[in-house]
mmCIF file of C-alpha atoms and ligand atoms in Angstrom:
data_model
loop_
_atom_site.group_PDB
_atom_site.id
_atom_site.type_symbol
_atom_site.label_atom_id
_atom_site.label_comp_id
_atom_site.label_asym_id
_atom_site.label_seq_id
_atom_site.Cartn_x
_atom_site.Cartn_y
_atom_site.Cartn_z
ATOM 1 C CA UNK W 194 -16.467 -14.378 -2.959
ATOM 2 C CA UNK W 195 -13.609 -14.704 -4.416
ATOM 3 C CA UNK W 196 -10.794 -11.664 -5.370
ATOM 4 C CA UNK W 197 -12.140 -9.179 -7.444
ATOM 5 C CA UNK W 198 -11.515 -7.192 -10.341
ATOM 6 C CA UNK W 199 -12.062 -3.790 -8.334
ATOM 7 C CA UNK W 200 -9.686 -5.093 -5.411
ATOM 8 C CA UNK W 201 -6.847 -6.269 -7.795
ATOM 9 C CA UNK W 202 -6.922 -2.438 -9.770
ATOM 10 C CA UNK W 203 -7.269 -0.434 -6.397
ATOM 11 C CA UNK W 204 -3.860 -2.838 -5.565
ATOM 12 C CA UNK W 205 -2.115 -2.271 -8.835
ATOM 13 C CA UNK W 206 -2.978 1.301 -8.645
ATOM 14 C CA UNK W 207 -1.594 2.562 -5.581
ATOM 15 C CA UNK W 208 1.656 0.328 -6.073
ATOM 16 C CA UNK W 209 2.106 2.662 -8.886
ATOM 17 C CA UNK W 210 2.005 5.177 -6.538
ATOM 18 C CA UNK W 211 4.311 4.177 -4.656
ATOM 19 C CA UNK W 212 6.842 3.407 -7.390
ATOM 20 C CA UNK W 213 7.010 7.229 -8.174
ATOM 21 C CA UNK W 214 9.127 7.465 -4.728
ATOM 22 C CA UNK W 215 10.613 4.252 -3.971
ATOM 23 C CA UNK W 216 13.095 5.971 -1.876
ATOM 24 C CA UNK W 217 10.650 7.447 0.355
ATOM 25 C CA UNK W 218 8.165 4.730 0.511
ATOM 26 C CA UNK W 219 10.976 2.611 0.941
ATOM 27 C CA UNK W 220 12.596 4.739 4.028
ATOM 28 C CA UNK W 221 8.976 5.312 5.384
ATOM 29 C CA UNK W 222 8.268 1.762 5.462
ATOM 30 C CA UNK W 223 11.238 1.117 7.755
ATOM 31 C CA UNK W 224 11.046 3.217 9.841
ATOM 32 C CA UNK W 225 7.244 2.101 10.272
ATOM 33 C CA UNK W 226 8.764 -1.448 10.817
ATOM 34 C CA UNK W 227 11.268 0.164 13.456
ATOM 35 C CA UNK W 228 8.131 2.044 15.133
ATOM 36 C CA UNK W 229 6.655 -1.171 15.629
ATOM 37 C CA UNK W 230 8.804 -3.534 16.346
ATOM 38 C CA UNK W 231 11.791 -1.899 17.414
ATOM 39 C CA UNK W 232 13.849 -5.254 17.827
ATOM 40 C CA UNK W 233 13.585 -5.935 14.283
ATOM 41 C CA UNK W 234 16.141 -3.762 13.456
ATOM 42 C CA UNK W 235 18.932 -6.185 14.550
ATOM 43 C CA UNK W 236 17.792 -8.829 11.693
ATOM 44 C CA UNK W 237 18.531 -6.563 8.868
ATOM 45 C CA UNK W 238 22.339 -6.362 7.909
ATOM 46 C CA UNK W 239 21.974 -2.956 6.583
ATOM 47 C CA UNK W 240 20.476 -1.599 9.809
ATOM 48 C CA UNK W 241 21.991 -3.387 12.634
ATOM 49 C CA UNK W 242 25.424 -1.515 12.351
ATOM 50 C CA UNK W 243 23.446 1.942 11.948
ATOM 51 C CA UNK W 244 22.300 4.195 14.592
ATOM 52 C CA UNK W 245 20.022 5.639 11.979
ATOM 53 C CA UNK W 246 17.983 4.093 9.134
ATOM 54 C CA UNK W 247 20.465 4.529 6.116
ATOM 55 C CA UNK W 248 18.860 6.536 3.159
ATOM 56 C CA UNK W 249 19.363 5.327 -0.431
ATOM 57 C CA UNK W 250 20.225 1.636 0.570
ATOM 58 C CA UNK W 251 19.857 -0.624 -2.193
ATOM 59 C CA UNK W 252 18.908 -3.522 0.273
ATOM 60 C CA UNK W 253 16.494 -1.571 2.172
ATOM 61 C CA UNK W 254 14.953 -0.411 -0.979
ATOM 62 C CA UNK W 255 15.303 -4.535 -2.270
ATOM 63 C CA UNK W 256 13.405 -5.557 0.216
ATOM 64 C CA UNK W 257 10.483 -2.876 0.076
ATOM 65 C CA UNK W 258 10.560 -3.225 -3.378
ATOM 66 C CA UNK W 259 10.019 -6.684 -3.501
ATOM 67 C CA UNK W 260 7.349 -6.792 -0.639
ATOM 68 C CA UNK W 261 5.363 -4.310 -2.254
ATOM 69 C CA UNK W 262 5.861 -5.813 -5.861
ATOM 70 C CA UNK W 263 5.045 -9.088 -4.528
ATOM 71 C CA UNK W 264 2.126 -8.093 -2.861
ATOM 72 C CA UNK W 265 0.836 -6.638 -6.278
ATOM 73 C CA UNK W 266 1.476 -9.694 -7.979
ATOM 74 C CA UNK W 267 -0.453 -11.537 -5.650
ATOM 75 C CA UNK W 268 -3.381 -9.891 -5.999
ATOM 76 C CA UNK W 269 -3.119 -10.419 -9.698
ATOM 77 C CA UNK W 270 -2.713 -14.141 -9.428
ATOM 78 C CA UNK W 271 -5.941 -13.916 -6.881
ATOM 79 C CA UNK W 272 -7.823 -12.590 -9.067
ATOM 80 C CA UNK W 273 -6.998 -14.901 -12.396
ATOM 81 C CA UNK W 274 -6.567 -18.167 -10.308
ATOM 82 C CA UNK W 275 -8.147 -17.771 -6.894
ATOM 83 C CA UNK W 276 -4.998 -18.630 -5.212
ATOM 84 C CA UNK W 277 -0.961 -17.062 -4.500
ATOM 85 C CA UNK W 278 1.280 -19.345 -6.604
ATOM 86 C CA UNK W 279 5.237 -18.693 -5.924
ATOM 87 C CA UNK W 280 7.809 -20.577 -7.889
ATOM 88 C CA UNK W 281 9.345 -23.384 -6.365
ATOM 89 C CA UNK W 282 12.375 -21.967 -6.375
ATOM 90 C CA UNK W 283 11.499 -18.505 -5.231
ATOM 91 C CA UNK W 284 9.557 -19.823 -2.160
ATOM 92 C CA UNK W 285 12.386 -22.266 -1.157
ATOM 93 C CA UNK W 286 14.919 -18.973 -1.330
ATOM 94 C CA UNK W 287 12.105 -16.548 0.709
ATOM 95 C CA UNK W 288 11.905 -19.585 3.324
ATOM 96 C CA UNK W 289 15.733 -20.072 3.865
ATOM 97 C CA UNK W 290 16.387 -16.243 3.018
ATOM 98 C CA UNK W 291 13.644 -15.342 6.165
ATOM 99 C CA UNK W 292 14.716 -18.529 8.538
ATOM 100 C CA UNK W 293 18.692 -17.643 8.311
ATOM 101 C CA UNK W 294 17.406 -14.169 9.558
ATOM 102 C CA UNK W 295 15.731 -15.383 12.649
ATOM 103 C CA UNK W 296 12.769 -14.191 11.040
ATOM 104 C CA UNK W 297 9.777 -15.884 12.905
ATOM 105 C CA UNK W 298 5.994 -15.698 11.943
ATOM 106 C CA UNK W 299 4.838 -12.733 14.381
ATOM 107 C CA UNK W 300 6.935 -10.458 12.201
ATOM 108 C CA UNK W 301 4.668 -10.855 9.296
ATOM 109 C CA UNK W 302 2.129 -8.954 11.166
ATOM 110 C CA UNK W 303 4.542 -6.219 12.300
ATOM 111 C CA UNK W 304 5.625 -5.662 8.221
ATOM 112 C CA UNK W 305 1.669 -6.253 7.401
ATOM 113 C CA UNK W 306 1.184 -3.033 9.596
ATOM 114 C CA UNK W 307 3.625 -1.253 8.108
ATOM 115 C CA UNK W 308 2.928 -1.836 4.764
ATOM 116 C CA UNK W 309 -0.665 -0.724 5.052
ATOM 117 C CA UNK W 310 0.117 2.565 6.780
ATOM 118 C CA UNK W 311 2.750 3.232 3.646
ATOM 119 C CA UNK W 312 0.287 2.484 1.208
ATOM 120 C CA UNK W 313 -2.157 4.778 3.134
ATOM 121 C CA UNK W 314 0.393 7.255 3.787
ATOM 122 C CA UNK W 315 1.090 6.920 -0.353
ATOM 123 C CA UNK W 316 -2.112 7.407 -1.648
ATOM 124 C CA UNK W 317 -3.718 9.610 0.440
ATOM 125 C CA UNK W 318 -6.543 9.830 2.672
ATOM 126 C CA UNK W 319 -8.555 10.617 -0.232
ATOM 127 C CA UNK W 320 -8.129 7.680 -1.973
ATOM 128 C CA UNK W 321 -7.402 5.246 1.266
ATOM 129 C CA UNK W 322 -10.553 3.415 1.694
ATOM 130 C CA UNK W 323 -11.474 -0.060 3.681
ATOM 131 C CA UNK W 324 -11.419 -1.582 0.386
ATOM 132 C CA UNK W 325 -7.938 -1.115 -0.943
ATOM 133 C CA UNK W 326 -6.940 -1.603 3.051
ATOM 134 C CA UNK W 327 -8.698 -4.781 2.326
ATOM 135 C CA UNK W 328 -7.486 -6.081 -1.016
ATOM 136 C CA UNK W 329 -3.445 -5.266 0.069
ATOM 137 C CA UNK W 330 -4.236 -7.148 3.434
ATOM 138 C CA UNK W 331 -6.008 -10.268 1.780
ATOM 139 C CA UNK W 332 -3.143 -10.258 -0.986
ATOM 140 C CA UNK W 333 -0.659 -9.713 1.584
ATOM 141 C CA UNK W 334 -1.593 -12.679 3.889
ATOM 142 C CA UNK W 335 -2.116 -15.296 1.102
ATOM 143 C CA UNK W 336 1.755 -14.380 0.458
ATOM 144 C CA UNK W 337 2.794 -14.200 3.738
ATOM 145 C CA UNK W 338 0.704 -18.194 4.466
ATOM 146 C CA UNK W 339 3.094 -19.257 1.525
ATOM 147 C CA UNK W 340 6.358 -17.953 3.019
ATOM 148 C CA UNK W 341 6.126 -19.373 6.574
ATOM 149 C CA UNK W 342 4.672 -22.847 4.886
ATOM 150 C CA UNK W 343 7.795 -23.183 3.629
ATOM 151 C CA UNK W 344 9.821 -21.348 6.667
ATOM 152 C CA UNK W 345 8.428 -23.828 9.341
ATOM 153 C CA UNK W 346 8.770 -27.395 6.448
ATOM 154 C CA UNK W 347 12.042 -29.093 7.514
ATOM 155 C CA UNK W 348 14.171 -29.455 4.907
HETATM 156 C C1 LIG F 280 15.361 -10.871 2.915
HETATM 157 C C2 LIG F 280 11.087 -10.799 0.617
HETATM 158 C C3 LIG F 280 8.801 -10.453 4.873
HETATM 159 C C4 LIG F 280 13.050 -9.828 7.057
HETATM 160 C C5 LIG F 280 14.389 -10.961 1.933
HETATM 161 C C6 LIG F 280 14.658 -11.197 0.541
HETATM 162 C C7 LIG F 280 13.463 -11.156 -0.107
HETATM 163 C C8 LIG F 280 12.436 -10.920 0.877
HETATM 164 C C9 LIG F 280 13.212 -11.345 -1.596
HETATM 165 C C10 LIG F 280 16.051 -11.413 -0.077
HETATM 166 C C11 LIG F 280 16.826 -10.156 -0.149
HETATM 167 C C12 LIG F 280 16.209 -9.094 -1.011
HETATM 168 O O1 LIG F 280 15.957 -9.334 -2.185
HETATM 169 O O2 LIG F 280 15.978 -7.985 -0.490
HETATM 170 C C13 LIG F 280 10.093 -10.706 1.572
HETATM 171 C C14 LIG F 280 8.670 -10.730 1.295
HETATM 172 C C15 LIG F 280 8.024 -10.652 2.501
HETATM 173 C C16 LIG F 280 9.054 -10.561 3.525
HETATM 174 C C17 LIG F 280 8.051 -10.831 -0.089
HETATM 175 C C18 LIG F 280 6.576 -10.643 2.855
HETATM 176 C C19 LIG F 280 5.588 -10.900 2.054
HETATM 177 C C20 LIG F 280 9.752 -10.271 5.837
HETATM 178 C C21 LIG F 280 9.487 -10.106 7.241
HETATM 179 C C22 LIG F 280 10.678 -9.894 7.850
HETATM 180 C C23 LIG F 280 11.705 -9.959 6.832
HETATM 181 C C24 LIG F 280 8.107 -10.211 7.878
HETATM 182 C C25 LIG F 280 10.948 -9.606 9.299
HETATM 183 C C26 LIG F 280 10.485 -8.526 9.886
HETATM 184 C C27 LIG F 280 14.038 -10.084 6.138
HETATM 185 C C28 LIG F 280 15.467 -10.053 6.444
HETATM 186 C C29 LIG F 280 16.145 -10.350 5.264
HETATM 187 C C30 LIG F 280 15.111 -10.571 4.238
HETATM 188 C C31 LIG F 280 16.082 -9.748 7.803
HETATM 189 C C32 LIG F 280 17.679 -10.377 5.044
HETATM 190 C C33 LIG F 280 18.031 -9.005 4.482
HETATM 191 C C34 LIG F 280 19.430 -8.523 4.803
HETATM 192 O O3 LIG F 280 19.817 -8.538 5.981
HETATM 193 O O4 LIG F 280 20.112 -8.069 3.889
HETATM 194 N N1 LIG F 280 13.043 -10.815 2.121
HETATM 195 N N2 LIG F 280 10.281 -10.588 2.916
HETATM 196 N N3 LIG F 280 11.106 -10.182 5.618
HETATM 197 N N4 LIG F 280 13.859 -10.388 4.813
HETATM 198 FE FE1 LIG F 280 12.074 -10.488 3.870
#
């Protein structure tokens, strides 16, 4: 079966949650990474020269923002077309963006982790269920398969 209805609202809905804080979600969310996989600290500019996880970073929050977003958007285009379709352009950026940084396909598990436990953390354990776990980790990996497509293409 295919990406439903119910999955895409329970994904939309708790990414408004977590827009009501994106400084904590975002912060939280590192640190998860950090907890992790401690090495990944050294890929990320802002954090490499930074004993501690710098709060209000607008490149730390960037990059939250835009995994979480573009998770949510994912699971919309799931649901009305049965497949994750990034512009050209965007997915040739994300690949170069993510190869430059000695990103390497592993670490899309280690922020697949952390996401999930932020979006749990976010909405509660009222409201965390296996679906919504499910419907963020199915949108998640259809965006992640696009990403290191294009990360491991030669150019
Ligand atoms: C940069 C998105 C996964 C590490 C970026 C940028 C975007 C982006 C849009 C450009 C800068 C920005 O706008 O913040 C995503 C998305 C992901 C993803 C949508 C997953 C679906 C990952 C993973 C890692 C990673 C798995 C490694 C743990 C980085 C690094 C940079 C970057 C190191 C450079 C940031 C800097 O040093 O300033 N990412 N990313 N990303 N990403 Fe990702």
């Amino acid at each position: 079966m295919g990406f439903t209805e119910k999955q895409e609202a329970l994904v939309k809905e708790s990414w408004e949650v977590l827009k009501q804080d994106i400084a904590l979600f975002s912060l939280r969310f590192f640190s998860l990474i950090l907890e992790i996989a401690p090495g990944a600290k050294n890929m990320f500019s802002f954090l490499r020269d930074s004993e501690e996880i710098p709060q209000n970073n607008p490149k730390l929050k960037a990059h939250a923002v835009k995994v979480f977003k573009m998770t949510c958007e994912s699971a919309i285009q799931l649901r009305e077309k049965g497949q994750v379709v990034v512009g050209e352009t965007t997915l040739k950026y994300l690949g170069a963006v993510h190869v430059n940084s000695g990103v390497i396909d592993p670490h899309f598990e280690v922020v697949k982790e952390a996401l999930l436990r932020t979006v749990e953390e976010a909405v509660g354990k009222d409201k965390w269920n296996e679906e919504m776990k499910g419907a963020w980790a199915e949108a998640y990996d259809q965006l992640a398969s696009a990403i290191k497509a294009e990360m491991n293409t030669n150019p």
